[in-house]
Amino acid sequence: MSIPIPSRQLFIDGEWREPVNRKRLSVINPSTEEVIGDIPSATSEDVDLAVDAASRALSRNKGKDWSCASGATRGKYLRAIAAKITERKPMLAKLEALDCGKPLDEAAWDIDDVAGCFEYYAELAEGLDAKQKTPVSLPMETFKSHVLKEPIGVVGLITPWNYPLLMATWKVAPALAAGCAAILKPSELASVTCLELGEVCREVGLPPGVLNILTGLGTEAGAPLACHPHVDKVAFTGSSATGSKVMASAAQLVKPVSMELGGKSPIVVFEDTDLDKAAEWTIFGCFWTNGQICSATSRLLVHESIAEAFCQRLVSWSKNIKISDPLEEGCRLGPVVSGGQYEKIKQFISNAKTEGATILCGGNRPQHMKKGFFIEPTIITDVTTSMQIWREEVFGPVLCVKTFSTEEEAVELANDTHYGLGAAVISNDLERCERMTKAFKAGIVWVNCSQPCFCQSPWGGIKRSGFGRELGEWGLENYLSVKQVTQYISDEPWGWYTAPSKM
Ligand code: NAD
């Protein structure tokens, strides 16, 4: 059953505010292609207001502002947010499914993860005070030194549409735990649940300006946020192309950034494995979330001795994936997020055919779905390493396959990419798994699985998949700066002027 999209404004300084230009953007249900609501469209004037509100949240009531509040106080707010999210899980999951097309079950997992992530960072916030002053041992007794970890300040958080509320939470929760004030700019393609986070913050009484939420276009709201002189750091998740633009504009002000970008991750299946288990992880690793996963293991490398049997399994399993409206019971694959993404993915498939690859299954709109941006799970073989389908991120339900004969060849093919987000190995030989783990050039390695993600472990890539790590304690460090404090504790004069030899 569908539900109405709440009509919200921008969330600035703890209040709902109409965008200065009063413009709104349509919300389109990707299953039906119908307009089901709208969201406010922020521009640079709204960015100024939000940055101002965030700055005031960090300077109001000297000593009692958000950054000076105890970790326990910040943790209390984060726990309250987690509780409200859990209370609203059914509604938030439906909104997420309607807005971005992901199956309702998967949207519900996301909402559980959102609540879990706020809880996790509540705990880290509570432990932060004790860690904030760390002594450093020095080789001279006349000095003592310690390190303070302090909130970076006002942070701009720019996020994508594939896990709308979850990707926002991976940034908002640690930023607030660290004592920063934030401006969140979610993707214009799926912002509805992020605006609901504003309502949750209002209800729990989060101090005004600590979290501001600006929906709108990347060029109109994201770009001015990234280069705003009073934003102290930008944390970005999105495509490598946009990430590069954000880095260039932040560089003008030497503003620190962290980047979670795209991927083209491999899954390597060896001949010594159980084919059913390997097939399940391969399919899940590429087709989950309608294939729109940054870490999708979208390049399958399979040992030549099992390639035929394995591909047959993949094809027959893929044909049995239930494709339907995401709200329908048992849906496993919904539509991709937008008409633009649909066209882009179709073009990738068509280019692969033109370049000489074979479409083993899928490649089209499923016949039973007359409307919506649906694409069948697609498996492509006869791929060469120079083809676009091998090299570029599709961000849809498309798996390309190559065979290998030796472990060395598998490593070479796996690392044959500009990206370095994830990599998976499936084998019963754990020593081999260990060798592969070390050989993969990636920020995340899965052994005998693909995709599981826990908020306690670091997440992020190398090469063009970005830098910096989200989640775990590493995620908190993203929003803390390190201050060295060194004190001279001797009663003796330092002696540079009187006795230079002492130095
Ligand atoms: P995108 O780069 O198009 O947009 C991401 C965000 O940037 C959106 O909020 C958008 O409005 C904003 N934006 C666009 N132009 C901007 C500009 N000039 N200045 C500032 N902000 C701007 O990415 P997308 O299509 O929303 O998301 C898909 C991409 O995200 C894929 O490449 C995927 O791999 C990546 N992703 C990575 C991770 C990760 O953890 N590494 C997670 C999820 C998604």
Coordinates of C-alpha atoms and ligand atoms in Angstrom, one line a residue:
M1 CA 0.0 0.0 0.0
S2 CA 1.3 3.4 -1.0
I3 CA 1.6 6.4 1.4
P4 CA 1.6 10.1 0.7
I5 CA 5.0 11.9 0.5
P6 CA 5.1 14.4 3.3
S7 CA 5.4 18.0 2.1
R8 CA 8.4 19.5 3.7
Q9 CA 10.5 22.6 3.4
L10 CA 14.3 23.1 4.0
F11 CA 15.4 22.3 7.5
I12 CA 17.5 25.3 8.7
D13 CA 18.2 26.4 12.2
G14 CA 15.8 23.8 13.7
E15 CA 12.9 25.1 11.6
W16 CA 11.2 24.3 8.3
R17 CA 11.9 27.1 5.9
E18 CA 10.7 27.7 2.4
P19 CA 13.7 28.1 -0.1
V20 CA 14.5 31.7 -0.8
N21 CA 13.5 31.2 -4.5
R22 CA 10.4 29.2 -3.5
K23 CA 11.2 26.6 -6.2
R24 CA 10.4 22.9 -5.8
L25 CA 11.5 19.7 -7.6
S26 CA 9.2 16.8 -8.4
V27 CA 9.5 13.5 -6.7
I28 CA 9.0 10.7 -9.3
N29 CA 8.1 7.1 -8.3
P30 CA 10.5 5.1 -10.5
S31 CA 8.0 2.2 -10.5
T32 CA 5.2 4.1 -12.1
E33 CA 7.0 7.2 -13.5
E34 CA 4.3 9.3 -11.8
V35 CA 5.0 12.5 -9.8
I36 CA 4.1 11.6 -6.2
G37 CA 5.3 14.7 -4.4
D38 CA 7.9 17.5 -4.4
I39 CA 10.9 18.7 -2.4
P40 CA 12.3 22.2 -1.9
S41 CA 15.1 23.2 -4.3
A42 CA 17.8 25.1 -2.3
T43 CA 20.2 27.6 -3.9
S44 CA 23.3 29.5 -2.7
E45 CA 21.2 31.9 -0.6
D46 CA 19.7 28.9 1.4
V47 CA 23.3 27.5 1.7
D48 CA 24.3 30.9 3.3
L49 CA 21.5 30.7 5.8
A50 CA 22.2 27.1 6.7
V51 CA 26.0 27.7 7.1
D52 CA 25.2 30.7 9.2
A53 CA 22.8 28.6 11.4
A54 CA 25.5 25.9 11.8
S55 CA 28.2 28.4 12.7
R56 CA 25.9 29.9 15.4
A57 CA 25.2 26.4 16.8
L58 CA 28.9 26.3 17.5
S59 CA 29.3 29.7 19.0
R60 CA 26.1 30.3 20.9
N61 CA 26.1 30.5 24.8
K62 CA 29.9 30.5 25.2
G63 CA 31.0 27.1 26.4
K64 CA 27.6 25.5 26.1
D65 CA 27.5 25.2 22.4
W66 CA 27.2 21.8 20.6
S67 CA 31.0 21.3 20.2
C68 CA 31.5 21.9 24.0
A69 CA 28.6 19.8 25.1
S70 CA 29.8 16.7 26.8
G71 CA 30.0 13.5 24.7
A72 CA 27.3 12.1 26.9
T73 CA 24.9 14.9 26.0
R74 CA 25.6 14.5 22.3
G75 CA 25.2 10.7 22.7
K76 CA 21.8 11.3 24.4
Y77 CA 20.5 13.1 21.3
L78 CA 21.9 10.5 18.9
R79 CA 20.1 7.7 20.9
A80 CA 16.9 9.7 20.9
I81 CA 17.2 10.0 17.1
A82 CA 17.8 6.3 16.8
A83 CA 14.7 5.5 18.9
K84 CA 12.5 7.8 16.7
I85 CA 13.8 6.3 13.5
T86 CA 13.0 2.8 14.8
E87 CA 9.5 3.9 15.8
R88 CA 9.0 5.2 12.3
K89 CA 10.6 2.3 10.5
P90 CA 7.5 1.1 8.5
M91 CA 6.8 4.6 7.3
L92 CA 10.5 5.4 6.5
A93 CA 11.0 2.1 4.7
K94 CA 7.9 2.7 2.5
L95 CA 9.0 6.3 1.7
E96 CA 12.5 5.0 0.7
A97 CA 11.0 2.3 -1.5
L98 CA 8.7 4.7 -3.2
D99 CA 11.4 7.4 -3.7
C100 CA 14.3 5.3 -5.0
G101 CA 12.7 2.1 -6.0
K102 CA 14.5 -0.3 -3.7
P103 CA 12.5 -3.4 -2.6
L104 CA 10.6 -2.7 0.7
D105 CA 12.5 -5.5 2.6
E106 CA 15.8 -4.0 1.6
A107 CA 14.6 -0.5 2.5
A108 CA 13.6 -1.8 5.9
W109 CA 17.1 -3.3 6.4
D110 CA 18.5 0.2 5.6
I111 CA 16.3 1.8 8.3
D112 CA 17.5 -0.7 10.9
D113 CA 21.0 0.1 9.8
V114 CA 20.3 3.8 10.1
A115 CA 19.0 3.4 13.7
G116 CA 22.0 1.1 14.5
C117 CA 24.5 3.6 13.1
F118 CA 23.0 6.4 15.3
E119 CA 23.2 4.1 18.3
Y120 CA 26.8 3.1 17.5
Y121 CA 28.0 6.7 17.2
A122 CA 26.0 7.6 20.4
E123 CA 28.3 5.1 22.2
L124 CA 31.4 6.5 20.6
A125 CA 30.3 10.1 21.5
E126 CA 29.9 9.0 25.1
G127 CA 33.4 7.6 25.1
L128 CA 35.0 10.6 23.3
D129 CA 35.6 12.9 26.3
A130 CA 38.0 10.4 27.9
K131 CA 39.9 10.1 24.7
Q132 CA 40.1 13.8 23.9
K133 CA 43.3 14.4 25.9
T134 CA 45.9 11.9 25.0
P135 CA 49.4 12.3 26.6
V136 CA 52.4 12.1 24.2
S137 CA 55.7 10.9 25.7
L138 CA 58.6 13.2 24.9
P139 CA 62.4 12.6 25.0
M140 CA 62.9 15.8 27.1
E141 CA 61.8 16.0 30.7
T142 CA 61.5 19.8 30.6
F143 CA 58.4 19.5 28.4
K144 CA 55.1 17.7 28.6
S145 CA 52.8 17.3 25.7
H146 CA 49.3 16.0 24.9
V147 CA 47.0 15.8 22.0
L148 CA 43.5 17.2 21.9
K149 CA 40.9 16.0 19.4
E150 CA 38.5 18.7 18.6
P151 CA 35.5 18.9 16.3
I152 CA 36.4 20.3 12.9
G153 CA 33.6 22.8 12.9
V154 CA 30.9 23.3 10.3
V155 CA 30.8 20.4 7.8
G156 CA 29.1 20.0 4.5
L157 CA 27.8 16.5 3.8
I158 CA 26.9 15.7 0.2
T159 CA 25.3 12.3 -0.4
P160 CA 23.9 10.1 -3.2
W161 CA 20.6 8.4 -3.9
N162 CA 21.3 4.6 -3.7
Y163 CA 20.9 4.4 0.1
P164 CA 19.5 7.8 0.7
L165 CA 19.0 7.9 4.5
L166 CA 21.7 5.4 5.2
M167 CA 24.5 7.2 3.3
A168 CA 23.4 10.5 5.0
T169 CA 23.5 8.7 8.4
W170 CA 27.1 7.4 7.8
K171 CA 28.1 11.1 7.8
V172 CA 25.5 12.8 10.0
A173 CA 25.9 10.4 13.0
P174 CA 29.7 10.7 13.3
A175 CA 29.8 14.4 12.5
L176 CA 27.3 15.1 15.3
A177 CA 29.0 12.7 17.7
A178 CA 32.3 14.5 17.1
G179 CA 30.6 17.9 18.0
C180 CA 30.5 19.3 14.5
A181 CA 27.5 21.2 13.1
A182 CA 26.4 19.9 9.7
I183 CA 24.6 20.8 6.5
L184 CA 23.4 17.8 4.7
K185 CA 22.7 18.0 0.9
P186 CA 21.1 14.7 -0.2
S187 CA 20.7 13.7 -3.9
E188 CA 17.9 15.5 -5.7
L189 CA 16.8 12.0 -7.0
A190 CA 15.9 10.7 -3.5
S191 CA 15.7 13.1 -0.6
V192 CA 12.4 12.3 1.0
T193 CA 13.6 10.2 4.0
C194 CA 16.5 12.7 4.6
L195 CA 13.9 15.4 5.1
E196 CA 12.1 13.1 7.6
L197 CA 15.4 13.0 9.5
G198 CA 14.9 16.8 9.9
E199 CA 11.5 16.2 11.5
V200 CA 13.0 13.6 13.8
C201 CA 15.7 16.1 14.9
R202 CA 13.0 18.7 15.6
E203 CA 11.0 16.3 17.7
V204 CA 14.0 15.2 19.8
G205 CA 14.8 18.9 20.4
L206 CA 18.3 18.8 18.7
P207 CA 19.7 22.3 19.3
P208 CA 18.9 24.6 16.3
G209 CA 21.5 24.7 13.6
V210 CA 23.3 21.5 14.6
L211 CA 21.9 19.7 11.6
N212 CA 20.5 21.6 8.6
I213 CA 19.1 19.8 5.6
L214 CA 19.1 21.4 2.1
T215 CA 17.5 19.5 -0.7
G216 CA 18.2 20.6 -4.3
L217 CA 20.3 20.2 -7.3
G218 CA 24.0 19.4 -7.2
T219 CA 25.0 22.5 -9.2
E220 CA 22.7 24.9 -7.3
A221 CA 22.9 23.6 -3.7
G222 CA 25.9 21.1 -3.6
A223 CA 28.4 23.3 -5.4
P224 CA 27.9 26.4 -3.2
L225 CA 28.1 24.3 -0.1
A226 CA 31.4 22.7 -1.3
C227 CA 33.1 26.0 -1.8
H228 CA 31.5 28.0 1.1
P229 CA 34.2 29.8 3.0
H230 CA 32.7 29.0 6.4
V231 CA 32.4 25.3 5.7
D232 CA 35.4 23.7 7.4
K233 CA 35.2 20.3 5.7
V234 CA 33.3 18.5 3.0
A235 CA 32.5 14.9 3.2
F236 CA 31.3 13.6 -0.2
T237 CA 29.8 10.4 -1.4
G238 CA 28.9 10.1 -5.1
S239 CA 30.5 9.5 -8.5
S240 CA 34.2 9.9 -9.1
A241 CA 33.4 12.6 -11.7
T242 CA 31.5 14.8 -9.2
G243 CA 33.9 14.0 -6.4
S244 CA 36.7 15.4 -8.6
K245 CA 34.8 18.6 -9.1
V246 CA 34.1 18.9 -5.4
M247 CA 37.8 18.4 -4.6
A248 CA 38.7 21.1 -7.1
S249 CA 36.4 23.7 -5.6
A250 CA 37.4 22.8 -2.0
A251 CA 41.0 23.0 -3.0
Q252 CA 40.6 26.8 -3.7
L253 CA 40.3 27.3 0.0
V254 CA 42.5 24.4 1.0
K255 CA 39.4 22.8 2.6
P256 CA 39.8 19.2 3.8
V257 CA 37.6 16.6 2.0
S258 CA 36.8 13.0 2.3
M259 CA 35.6 11.1 -0.7
E260 CA 33.6 7.9 -1.1
L261 CA 33.3 7.4 -4.8
G262 CA 32.5 4.8 -7.4
G263 CA 33.7 1.3 -8.0
K264 CA 34.0 -1.6 -10.4
S265 CA 34.7 -4.3 -7.9
P266 CA 35.7 -7.9 -8.8
I267 CA 34.5 -11.2 -7.4
V268 CA 36.8 -14.1 -8.0
V269 CA 35.3 -17.6 -7.9
F270 CA 37.8 -20.5 -7.7
E271 CA 37.1 -24.0 -8.8
D272 CA 37.2 -25.5 -5.3
T273 CA 34.0 -23.9 -4.1
D274 CA 30.4 -24.9 -3.6
L275 CA 28.8 -23.5 -6.7
D276 CA 25.4 -22.8 -5.1
K277 CA 27.0 -20.7 -2.4
A278 CA 29.2 -18.9 -4.9
A279 CA 26.2 -18.3 -7.1
E280 CA 24.2 -16.8 -4.3
W281 CA 27.0 -14.3 -3.3
T282 CA 27.7 -13.4 -6.9
I283 CA 24.0 -12.6 -7.6
F284 CA 23.5 -10.8 -4.3
G285 CA 26.8 -8.9 -4.8
C286 CA 25.7 -7.4 -8.1
F287 CA 21.9 -7.3 -8.1
W288 CA 21.0 -6.3 -4.6
T289 CA 19.6 -2.8 -4.3
N290 CA 18.7 -3.1 -8.0
G291 CA 22.4 -3.3 -8.8
Q292 CA 22.9 0.3 -7.6
I293 CA 25.7 -0.4 -5.2
C294 CA 28.9 1.5 -5.1
S295 CA 30.8 -1.7 -4.1
A296 CA 28.8 -4.0 -6.4
T297 CA 31.0 -6.9 -7.4
S298 CA 30.1 -6.3 -11.0
R299 CA 33.1 -8.0 -12.6
L300 CA 32.9 -11.8 -12.1
L301 CA 36.2 -13.7 -12.6
V302 CA 35.5 -17.4 -12.6
H303 CA 37.9 -20.3 -13.0
E304 CA 37.7 -21.6 -16.6
S305 CA 37.1 -25.2 -15.4
I306 CA 33.7 -24.3 -13.8
A307 CA 32.8 -21.3 -15.9
E308 CA 30.1 -23.0 -18.0
A309 CA 28.3 -24.7 -15.2
F310 CA 28.6 -21.6 -13.0
C311 CA 27.2 -19.2 -15.7
Q312 CA 24.3 -21.6 -16.4
R313 CA 23.5 -21.5 -12.7
L314 CA 23.7 -17.7 -12.6
V315 CA 21.5 -17.4 -15.6
S316 CA 18.8 -19.7 -14.3
W317 CA 18.9 -18.0 -10.9
S318 CA 18.8 -14.5 -12.4
K319 CA 15.7 -15.4 -14.4
N320 CA 14.0 -16.4 -11.2
I321 CA 14.6 -13.1 -9.4
K322 CA 11.2 -11.6 -8.7
I323 CA 11.0 -8.2 -10.4
S324 CA 8.0 -6.1 -9.3
D325 CA 6.9 -2.9 -7.7
P326 CA 9.2 -2.5 -4.7
L327 CA 6.2 -2.5 -2.3
E328 CA 4.9 -5.9 -3.6
E329 CA 5.5 -8.8 -1.2
G330 CA 8.7 -10.8 -2.1
C331 CA 10.1 -8.2 -4.6
R332 CA 13.8 -8.8 -5.1
L333 CA 14.5 -6.3 -7.9
G334 CA 12.7 -3.0 -8.3
P335 CA 13.3 -0.2 -10.9
V336 CA 16.5 1.8 -11.2
V337 CA 16.2 5.3 -9.7
S338 CA 15.4 7.5 -12.7
G339 CA 14.7 7.7 -16.4
G340 CA 18.2 9.1 -16.8
Q341 CA 19.8 6.1 -15.1
Y342 CA 17.6 3.7 -17.1
E343 CA 18.8 5.2 -20.4
K344 CA 22.4 5.2 -19.2
I345 CA 22.3 1.5 -18.3
K346 CA 20.6 0.6 -21.6
Q347 CA 23.4 2.4 -23.4
F348 CA 26.1 0.5 -21.5
I349 CA 24.4 -2.8 -22.6
S350 CA 24.0 -1.7 -26.2
N351 CA 27.7 -0.5 -26.3
A352 CA 28.8 -3.9 -24.9
K353 CA 26.9 -5.6 -27.8
T354 CA 28.5 -3.3 -30.3
E355 CA 31.9 -4.0 -28.9
G356 CA 31.4 -7.7 -29.4
A357 CA 30.3 -9.0 -26.0
T358 CA 27.5 -11.5 -25.6
I359 CA 24.4 -10.8 -23.5
L360 CA 23.9 -14.1 -21.7
C361 CA 20.6 -13.1 -20.1
G362 CA 18.6 -9.9 -19.5
G363 CA 19.4 -6.6 -21.1
N364 CA 15.9 -5.4 -21.5
R365 CA 12.8 -4.1 -19.7
P366 CA 11.0 -7.1 -18.2
Q367 CA 8.0 -7.9 -20.4
H368 CA 5.5 -7.9 -17.5
M369 CA 6.5 -4.4 -16.3
K370 CA 4.9 -2.0 -18.8
K371 CA 5.9 1.1 -16.9
G372 CA 8.7 2.1 -14.6
F373 CA 12.5 2.1 -15.0
F374 CA 12.9 -1.6 -14.8
I375 CA 15.9 -3.5 -16.2
E376 CA 16.3 -7.3 -16.1
P377 CA 19.3 -8.7 -14.3
T378 CA 21.8 -8.8 -17.0
I379 CA 24.9 -11.1 -17.5
I380 CA 27.4 -10.3 -20.1
T381 CA 30.2 -12.6 -21.4
D382 CA 32.9 -12.6 -24.1
V383 CA 34.1 -9.4 -22.5
T384 CA 37.6 -8.0 -23.1
T385 CA 39.5 -5.8 -20.7
S386 CA 39.4 -2.9 -23.1
M387 CA 35.6 -2.8 -23.3
Q388 CA 33.6 -0.1 -21.6
I389 CA 31.5 -2.7 -19.7
W390 CA 34.7 -4.0 -18.1
R391 CA 36.2 -0.6 -17.3
E392 CA 33.3 1.7 -16.3
E393 CA 30.9 1.7 -13.4
V394 CA 27.4 0.9 -14.7
F395 CA 25.5 1.3 -11.4
G396 CA 22.7 -1.0 -12.4
P397 CA 21.9 -4.8 -12.5
V398 CA 24.7 -5.7 -14.9
L399 CA 27.3 -8.3 -14.3
C400 CA 30.2 -8.9 -16.7
V401 CA 32.1 -12.2 -16.7
K402 CA 35.7 -13.2 -17.6
T403 CA 37.4 -16.5 -17.0
F404 CA 40.9 -17.1 -15.6
S405 CA 43.2 -20.1 -15.4
T406 CA 45.7 -19.3 -12.6
E407 CA 45.6 -17.4 -9.4
E408 CA 48.1 -14.9 -10.7
E409 CA 45.9 -14.2 -13.7
A410 CA 42.9 -13.7 -11.4
V411 CA 44.8 -11.1 -9.3
E412 CA 45.9 -9.3 -12.4
L413 CA 42.4 -9.1 -13.8
A414 CA 40.9 -8.2 -10.5
N415 CA 43.2 -5.2 -10.1
D416 CA 42.8 -4.1 -13.7
T417 CA 40.7 -1.1 -12.9
H418 CA 41.1 2.6 -11.9
Y419 CA 38.8 1.9 -9.0
G420 CA 39.6 0.2 -5.7
L421 CA 36.5 0.0 -3.5
G422 CA 35.7 -3.6 -2.8
A423 CA 36.9 -7.1 -3.9
A424 CA 35.6 -10.6 -3.1
V425 CA 37.1 -14.1 -3.2
I426 CA 35.2 -17.3 -3.0
S427 CA 37.2 -20.4 -2.3
N428 CA 37.4 -23.2 0.2
D429 CA 41.2 -22.8 0.4
L430 CA 41.7 -20.3 3.2
E431 CA 45.4 -19.9 2.5
R432 CA 44.5 -18.9 -1.1
C433 CA 41.9 -16.5 0.3
E434 CA 44.6 -14.9 2.5
R435 CA 46.9 -14.5 -0.5
M436 CA 44.1 -12.9 -2.5
T437 CA 43.2 -10.6 0.3
K438 CA 46.7 -9.2 0.4
A439 CA 46.9 -9.0 -3.4
F440 CA 43.7 -7.1 -4.0
K441 CA 44.1 -3.4 -4.5
A442 CA 40.9 -2.3 -2.7
G443 CA 39.7 -0.8 0.6
I444 CA 37.3 -3.6 1.4
V445 CA 37.8 -7.3 0.9
W446 CA 35.1 -10.0 1.3
V447 CA 36.1 -13.6 1.8
N448 CA 33.4 -16.2 0.9
C449 CA 30.8 -13.5 0.7
S450 CA 30.1 -10.1 -1.0
Q451 CA 28.7 -6.8 0.4
P452 CA 28.0 -7.4 4.1
C453 CA 28.7 -4.1 5.9
F454 CA 28.8 -3.4 9.6
C455 CA 29.0 0.1 11.1
Q456 CA 31.9 -1.0 13.3
S457 CA 34.2 -1.6 10.4
P458 CA 35.9 1.0 8.2
W459 CA 34.4 1.6 4.8
G460 CA 36.1 3.3 1.8
G461 CA 38.3 2.9 -1.2
I462 CA 41.6 3.6 -2.8
K463 CA 42.6 4.8 -6.3
R464 CA 39.6 6.6 -8.0
S465 CA 37.2 5.1 -5.4
G466 CA 38.3 7.8 -3.0
F467 CA 40.1 8.3 0.3
G468 CA 39.3 8.7 4.0
R469 CA 37.2 6.1 5.8
E470 CA 33.6 6.1 7.0
L471 CA 32.2 4.0 9.7
G472 CA 33.8 2.6 12.9
E473 CA 36.2 4.8 14.8
W474 CA 37.7 5.9 11.5
G475 CA 34.4 7.6 10.6
L476 CA 34.6 9.7 13.8
E477 CA 38.1 10.8 13.0
N478 CA 36.8 12.3 9.8
Y479 CA 35.2 15.0 11.8
L480 CA 37.9 15.6 14.4
S481 CA 41.0 17.7 14.1
V482 CA 44.2 17.0 16.1
K483 CA 45.7 19.7 18.2
Q484 CA 49.2 19.3 19.7
V485 CA 49.7 21.0 23.1
T486 CA 53.2 21.2 24.4
Q487 CA 54.1 22.8 27.8
Y488 CA 57.4 23.9 29.1
I489 CA 57.5 22.6 32.8
S490 CA 61.0 23.4 33.9
D491 CA 61.9 26.3 36.3
E492 CA 65.1 26.8 34.4
P493 CA 65.3 29.4 31.6
W494 CA 65.1 27.8 28.2
G495 CA 68.6 29.2 27.5
W496 CA 68.6 29.9 23.8
Y497 CA 69.9 33.4 24.3
T498 CA 72.0 32.9 27.3
A499 CA 73.4 29.4 26.6
P500 CA 72.8 28.3 23.1
S501 CA 74.8 25.2 23.6
K502 CA 72.0 23.7 25.8
M503 CA 69.9 23.2 22.7
Ligands
NAD1 P1 26.5 12.1 -8.2 O1 28.0 12.3 -8.1 O2 25.8 12.4 -9.4 O3 25.8 12.9 -7.0 C1 26.2 12.8 -5.6 C2 25.8 14.1 -4.9 O4 26.6 15.2 -5.4 C3 24.3 14.5 -5.1 O5 23.8 15.0 -3.9 C4 24.4 15.6 -6.1 O6 23.3 16.5 -6.1 C5 25.7 16.2 -5.7 N1 26.4 17.0 -6.8 C6 26.2 16.9 -8.1 N2 27.0 17.8 -8.7 C7 27.6 18.5 -7.8 C8 28.6 19.6 -7.8 N3 29.0 20.1 -8.9 N4 29.0 20.1 -6.6 C9 28.6 19.5 -5.4 N5 27.7 18.5 -5.3 C10 27.2 18.0 -6.5 O7 26.3 10.6 -7.7 P2 25.0 9.8 -7.6 O8 24.5 9.5 -9.0 O9 24.0 10.5 -6.7 O10 25.4 8.5 -6.9 C11 26.0 7.4 -7.5 C12 27.5 7.3 -7.3 O11 27.8 7.3 -5.9 C13 28.1 6.1 -7.9 O12 29.3 6.4 -8.6 C14 28.4 5.3 -6.6 O13 29.4 4.3 -6.8 C15 28.7 6.3 -5.6 N6 28.6 5.8 -4.3 C16 29.7 5.6 -3.6 C17 29.6 5.1 -2.3 C18 30.9 4.7 -1.5 O14 30.7 4.5 -0.3 N7 32.0 4.8 -2.0 C19 28.4 4.8 -1.7 C20 27.2 5.1 -2.5 C21 27.4 5.6 -3.8

